[in-house]
Short mmCIF file of C-alpha atoms and ligand atoms in Angstrom, two decimals:
data_model
loop_
_atom_site.label_atom_id
_atom_site.label_comp_id
_atom_site.label_asym_id
_atom_site.label_seq_id
_atom_site.Cartn_x
_atom_site.Cartn_y
_atom_site.Cartn_z
CA MET A 980 26.49 4.43 9.24
CA VAL A 981 23.12 3.67 10.71
CA ALA A 982 22.97 3.40 14.46
CA PHE A 983 21.21 0.36 15.80
CA VAL A 984 19.08 0.58 18.90
CA GLU A 985 17.36 -2.44 20.32
CA HIS A 986 14.29 -2.55 22.42
CA LEU A 987 11.80 -5.10 23.57
CA LYS A 988 8.18 -5.10 22.68
CA TYR A 989 5.21 -7.15 23.78
CA LEU A 990 2.90 -8.42 21.08
CA GLY A 991 -0.39 -8.91 22.86
CA SER A 992 -0.07 -11.92 25.12
CA GLY A 993 2.48 -13.49 22.75
CA PRO A 994 6.21 -13.74 23.22
CA ILE A 995 8.45 -10.76 23.79
CA ILE A 996 10.13 -9.94 20.52
CA LYS A 997 13.24 -7.97 19.84
CA VAL A 998 12.99 -4.99 17.53
CA GLU A 999 15.99 -3.21 16.14
CA LEU A 1000 15.34 0.43 15.52
CA GLY A 1001 17.54 2.67 13.46
CA LYS A 1002 17.85 0.70 10.26
CA THR A 1003 14.51 1.57 8.78
CA VAL A 1004 13.08 2.26 5.38
CA SER A 1005 13.12 5.95 6.31
CA ASN A 1006 16.04 6.53 3.97
CA MET A 1007 14.05 5.16 1.08
CA LYS A 1008 11.77 7.26 -1.06
CA LYS A 1009 8.22 7.54 0.24
CA LEU A 1010 5.89 5.38 -1.79
CA ILE A 1011 2.87 7.44 -2.84
CA VAL A 1012 0.29 5.09 -4.34
CA ALA A 1013 -2.90 6.13 -6.10
CA ASN A 1014 -5.80 3.74 -5.86
CA TRP A 1015 -8.22 4.98 -8.48
CA LYS A 1016 -10.77 2.26 -7.65
CA MET A 1017 -13.61 2.19 -10.24
CA ASN A 1018 -13.21 5.80 -11.37
CA LEU A 1019 -12.09 7.98 -14.30
CA THR A 1020 -12.46 7.55 -18.06
CA LYS A 1021 -10.02 7.05 -20.90
CA GLU A 1022 -9.94 10.80 -21.51
CA LYS A 1023 -9.50 11.68 -17.85
CA VAL A 1024 -6.65 9.17 -17.53
CA ASN A 1025 -4.94 10.96 -20.40
CA ASP A 1026 -5.45 14.40 -18.83
CA PHE A 1027 -4.17 13.15 -15.48
CA ILE A 1028 -0.92 11.90 -17.00
CA VAL A 1029 -0.40 15.03 -19.08
CA GLN A 1030 -0.68 17.10 -15.87
CA LEU A 1031 1.52 14.75 -13.86
CA SER A 1032 4.23 14.74 -16.54
CA GLU A 1033 4.21 18.52 -16.55
CA LYS A 1034 4.74 18.52 -12.79
CA HIS A 1035 7.48 15.95 -13.16
CA LYS A 1036 9.30 18.24 -15.60
CA ASN A 1037 8.95 21.30 -13.38
CA ASN A 1038 9.56 19.71 -9.97
CA PRO A 1039 12.14 16.94 -10.41
CA PHE A 1040 13.17 17.20 -6.72
CA VAL A 1041 9.76 15.85 -5.62
CA PHE A 1042 10.49 12.65 -7.51
CA GLU A 1043 13.82 12.27 -5.76
CA LYS A 1044 11.98 11.94 -2.44
CA SER A 1045 8.89 10.05 -3.50
CA GLU A 1046 8.07 7.20 -5.84
CA LEU A 1047 4.67 7.49 -7.46
CA VAL A 1048 2.56 4.49 -8.34
CA ILE A 1049 -0.84 4.54 -10.03
CA CYS A 1050 -3.14 1.58 -9.45
CA ALA A 1051 -5.74 1.87 -12.17
CA PRO A 1052 -8.71 -0.18 -13.37
CA TYR A 1053 -7.46 -3.07 -15.55
CA ILE A 1054 -8.90 -1.54 -18.69
CA TYR A 1055 -6.60 1.50 -18.44
CA LEU A 1056 -3.35 -0.31 -17.63
CA THR A 1057 -2.04 -0.57 -21.19
CA GLN A 1058 -3.06 3.03 -21.83
CA LEU A 1059 -1.02 4.10 -18.80
CA SER A 1060 1.85 1.94 -19.94
CA ALA A 1061 1.91 3.75 -23.31
CA LEU A 1062 1.90 7.11 -21.50
CA GLN A 1063 4.76 6.13 -19.20
CA LYS A 1064 7.60 7.93 -20.97
CA ASP A 1065 9.54 9.88 -18.41
CA ASN A 1066 9.56 7.53 -15.44
CA ALA A 1067 7.30 9.87 -13.51
CA PHE A 1068 5.31 6.93 -12.16
CA SER A 1069 5.00 3.15 -11.97
CA ILE A 1070 1.81 1.25 -12.70
CA GLY A 1071 -0.16 -1.20 -10.61
CA ALA A 1072 -3.43 -3.14 -10.74
CA GLN A 1073 -5.99 -3.12 -7.93
CA ASP A 1074 -6.38 -6.88 -7.68
CA CYS A 1075 -5.38 -10.08 -9.47
CA SER A 1076 -6.63 -13.62 -9.80
CA ALA A 1077 -5.24 -16.31 -7.53
CA HIS A 1078 -5.07 -18.56 -10.61
CA GLN A 1079 -2.33 -18.57 -13.21
CA GLN A 1080 -4.55 -19.14 -16.27
CA GLY A 1081 -7.49 -21.12 -17.58
CA ALA A 1082 -11.25 -21.26 -17.39
CA PHE A 1083 -11.89 -18.43 -14.94
CA THR A 1084 -14.29 -16.11 -16.75
CA GLY A 1085 -13.79 -12.47 -15.90
CA GLU A 1086 -10.56 -12.97 -14.00
CA ILE A 1087 -7.25 -11.25 -14.78
CA SER A 1088 -4.04 -13.08 -13.94
CA ALA A 1089 -0.89 -11.66 -12.41
CA GLN A 1090 0.95 -12.58 -15.60
CA MET A 1091 -1.47 -10.48 -17.67
CA ILE A 1092 -0.97 -7.59 -15.29
CA LYS A 1093 2.76 -7.90 -15.70
CA ASP A 1094 2.28 -8.09 -19.47
CA ALA A 1095 0.31 -4.84 -19.37
CA GLY A 1096 3.36 -3.07 -17.98
CA CYS A 1097 2.66 -3.16 -14.24
CA SER A 1098 5.21 -3.60 -11.52
CA PHE A 1099 2.73 -3.41 -8.59
CA VAL A 1100 -0.56 -4.99 -7.61
CA ILE A 1101 -2.87 -4.47 -4.62
CA ALA A 1102 -4.20 -7.57 -2.83
CA GLY A 1103 -6.78 -7.75 -0.07
CA HIS A 1104 -8.10 -4.21 -0.19
CA SER A 1105 -10.91 -3.93 2.37
CA GLU A 1106 -13.44 -3.30 -0.40
CA ARG A 1107 -12.50 -6.67 -1.92
CA ARG A 1108 -12.58 -8.33 1.50
CA GLN A 1109 -15.97 -6.74 2.24
CA TYR A 1110 -17.86 -6.81 -1.08
CA HIS A 1111 -16.24 -9.82 -2.72
CA CYS A 1112 -15.88 -12.01 0.36
CA GLU A 1113 -12.09 -12.26 0.05
CA ASP A 1114 -10.50 -13.83 3.09
CA ASN A 1115 -6.88 -13.99 4.23
CA ALA A 1116 -6.32 -17.37 2.57
CA LEU A 1117 -7.41 -16.05 -0.82
CA VAL A 1118 -5.35 -12.88 -0.41
CA LYS A 1119 -2.33 -15.08 0.28
CA LYS A 1120 -2.93 -17.12 -2.89
CA LYS A 1121 -3.19 -13.93 -4.91
CA ALA A 1122 0.05 -12.66 -3.39
CA ILE A 1123 1.81 -15.94 -4.25
CA SER A 1124 0.70 -15.60 -7.84
CA ALA A 1125 1.79 -11.96 -7.91
CA PHE A 1126 5.21 -12.84 -6.44
CA GLU A 1127 5.68 -15.52 -9.10
CA ASN A 1128 5.14 -12.86 -11.71
CA LYS A 1129 7.52 -10.40 -10.07
CA LEU A 1130 4.85 -7.92 -9.05
CA ARG A 1131 5.45 -5.95 -5.86
CA THR A 1132 2.32 -6.74 -3.90
CA ILE A 1133 0.61 -4.20 -1.66
CA ILE A 1134 -1.29 -6.24 0.93
CA CYS A 1135 -3.97 -4.24 2.73
CA VAL A 1136 -4.92 -4.77 6.36
CA GLY A 1137 -7.02 -2.78 8.80
CA GLU A 1138 -9.75 -3.00 11.39
CA THR A 1139 -13.41 -2.02 11.12
CA GLN A 1140 -14.98 0.55 13.43
CA GLU A 1141 -16.65 -2.25 15.38
CA GLN A 1142 -13.32 -3.98 15.93
CA ARG A 1143 -11.71 -0.74 17.07
CA ASP A 1144 -14.61 -0.12 19.47
CA LYS A 1145 -13.91 -3.53 20.96
CA ASN A 1146 -10.20 -2.68 21.26
CA ILE A 1147 -9.19 -5.66 19.17
CA GLU A 1148 -7.61 -3.72 16.28
CA GLN A 1149 -4.09 -4.97 17.04
CA GLU A 1150 -5.13 -8.61 17.07
CA VAL A 1151 -7.13 -8.16 13.87
CA VAL A 1152 -4.25 -6.56 12.01
CA GLU A 1153 -1.71 -9.07 13.31
CA ARG A 1154 -3.92 -11.97 12.19
CA GLN A 1155 -4.45 -10.42 8.76
CA ILE A 1156 -0.71 -10.00 8.26
CA ARG A 1157 0.24 -13.47 9.48
CA LYS A 1158 -2.48 -15.18 7.42
CA SER A 1159 -2.32 -13.07 4.24
CA LEU A 1160 1.43 -12.87 3.72
CA PRO A 1161 3.16 -15.76 1.96
CA GLU A 1162 6.07 -17.20 3.96
CA ASN A 1163 8.55 -15.96 1.37
CA ALA A 1164 7.42 -12.35 1.68
CA HIS A 1165 10.34 -9.95 1.92
CA ALA A 1166 11.17 -6.30 1.38
CA GLY A 1167 11.54 -6.83 -2.37
CA ASN A 1168 8.17 -8.37 -3.08
CA VAL A 1169 5.73 -7.07 -0.50
CA ILE A 1170 4.43 -3.79 0.89
CA ILE A 1171 1.88 -3.51 3.68
CA ALA A 1172 -0.88 -0.89 3.59
CA TYR A 1173 -2.53 -0.23 6.95
CA GLU A 1174 -5.97 1.09 6.14
CA PRO A 1175 -8.46 1.35 8.99
CA VAL A 1176 -11.72 0.49 7.21
CA TRP A 1177 -13.58 3.25 9.06
CA ALA A 1178 -11.13 5.85 7.70
CA ILE A 1179 -11.56 4.92 4.03
CA GLY A 1180 -13.50 7.54 2.10
CA THR A 1181 -14.96 9.03 5.29
CA GLY A 1182 -12.70 12.02 5.88
CA LYS A 1183 -11.83 10.54 9.30
CA THR A 1184 -8.29 9.57 10.22
CA PRO A 1185 -6.91 8.00 13.38
CA ALA A 1186 -4.92 10.19 15.77
CA PRO A 1187 -1.26 10.29 14.73
CA SER A 1188 -0.37 8.44 17.94
CA ASP A 1189 -2.75 5.60 16.95
CA VAL A 1190 -1.23 5.43 13.47
CA GLU A 1191 2.24 5.27 15.01
CA LYS A 1192 1.20 2.56 17.46
CA MET A 1193 -0.18 0.39 14.68
CA HIS A 1194 2.73 0.97 12.30
CA ASN A 1195 5.22 0.13 15.05
CA LEU A 1196 3.31 -3.06 15.77
CA ILE A 1197 3.31 -3.98 12.07
CA ARG A 1198 7.05 -3.28 11.91
CA SER A 1199 7.56 -5.61 14.90
CA ILE A 1200 5.60 -8.41 13.24
CA LEU A 1201 7.45 -8.00 9.94
CA THR A 1202 10.83 -7.88 11.60
CA GLU A 1203 10.11 -10.96 13.63
CA HIS A 1204 8.67 -13.16 10.91
CA TYR A 1205 9.85 -12.11 7.46
CA ASP A 1206 13.14 -11.67 5.65
CA ASN A 1207 14.34 -8.07 5.80
CA GLY A 1208 11.14 -7.22 7.66
CA PHE A 1209 12.92 -4.06 8.62
CA ASP A 1210 12.87 -2.82 5.10
CA ILE A 1211 9.34 -3.78 4.13
CA ALA A 1212 7.51 -0.53 3.35
CA ILE A 1213 4.38 0.15 5.41
CA LEU A 1214 1.89 2.57 3.87
CA TYR A 1215 -0.92 4.36 5.64
CA GLY A 1216 -4.26 4.61 3.80
CA GLY A 1217 -7.61 6.14 4.68
CA SER A 1218 -8.62 9.75 3.91
CA MET A 1219 -5.08 10.91 3.23
CA LYS A 1220 -5.30 14.36 1.64
CA PRO A 1221 -2.90 17.21 0.83
CA ASP A 1222 -3.75 18.90 4.12
CA ASN A 1223 -3.05 15.93 6.41
CA ALA A 1224 -0.37 14.17 4.34
CA ALA A 1225 2.62 15.96 5.86
CA GLU A 1226 1.63 14.91 9.37
CA LEU A 1227 0.73 11.33 8.45
CA LEU A 1228 3.82 10.79 6.30
CA SER A 1229 6.14 12.05 9.01
CA ILE A 1230 5.02 9.42 11.54
CA ASN A 1231 7.56 6.79 12.51
CA ASN A 1232 7.31 3.70 10.29
CA VAL A 1233 4.94 5.35 7.82
CA ASN A 1234 6.80 4.81 4.56
CA GLY A 1235 4.19 6.16 2.22
CA GLY A 1236 0.48 6.39 1.52
CA LEU A 1237 -2.28 4.55 -0.32
CA ILE A 1238 -4.62 7.22 -1.56
CA GLY A 1239 -8.13 6.81 -2.94
CA GLY A 1240 -10.31 9.91 -3.34
CA ALA A 1241 -7.46 12.43 -3.34
CA SER A 1242 -5.62 10.52 -6.06
CA LEU A 1243 -8.25 11.18 -8.70
CA GLU A 1244 -6.91 14.64 -9.49
CA ALA A 1245 -3.28 15.02 -10.55
CA GLU A 1246 -3.06 18.29 -8.62
CA LYS A 1247 -4.05 16.72 -5.28
CA PHE A 1248 -2.08 13.53 -5.83
CA PHE A 1249 1.03 15.50 -6.63
CA ALA A 1250 0.44 17.81 -3.66
CA ILE A 1251 0.55 14.73 -1.41
CA ALA A 1252 3.84 13.62 -3.00
CA GLN A 1253 5.21 17.10 -2.36
CA LYS A 1254 4.40 16.73 1.35
CA ALA A 1255 6.56 13.63 1.45
P1 PGA B 481 -9.47 7.07 0.54
O1 PGA B 481 -9.24 5.55 0.09
O2 PGA B 481 -8.16 7.79 0.39
O3 PGA B 481 -10.52 7.59 -0.40
O4 PGA B 481 -9.93 7.05 1.95
C1 PGA B 481 -8.07 4.87 0.43
C2 PGA B 481 -8.12 3.45 -0.08
O5 PGA B 481 -9.21 2.85 -0.07
O6 PGA B 481 -7.12 2.89 -0.51
#
């Protein structure tokens, strides 16, 4: 039986909301998600999976505690799908079109991603928001399309260094969540990744107390506004590595990690899963 504790929390100048602690996703497996970005080659993808499968065979206990997902470039999704024999990992795409189909040259739809064997997709990564001018409204449309195609959607949020310097990181993240998540988001179709933009690929990470503060805030928002918000997984992303993973993954309301650089080598990626 899970004990329920209730406490009150202020959300900025907004209303006081009630948060139930105790029933959390902490009993679930940690979700360890690789975001390969625009990296690797066909051959390297193959080598990665050969190594990961070997580890899966030799360390089955790791996979009882963590669920591994690999978000690869589109072009390698079907290759990964063919290599997915022993349930060592699930597959995800790094983005999807907001449109279902039609004259959208260069776009890849959520349905095609599903067809390629994926069960996950990332939406609203900060690199898409920054370099491809994606705003919250577009991220929401993409998530709707992903939901319709039964893809678990990892929606990324996080403040820039400038926003943190101005002490507005909580407002920024709250706005991103409220505006990017479709109203029918729930624990079964959405995952949040908190990725401070200044921590991505820089080797810098926030203090554990800052990560906890933000993840608790996100949990409050999810609990207040979405179905089973309690059980929506919240990942931390931004310079997670084997040597800081244990500390980051043990923080309250950190239910997994979204890993860029350190996910490009099977050894490091698996080492992070082991820390979970
Ligand atoms: P990083 O990237 O682990 O290289 O910082 C994380 C991400 O962008 O998802």
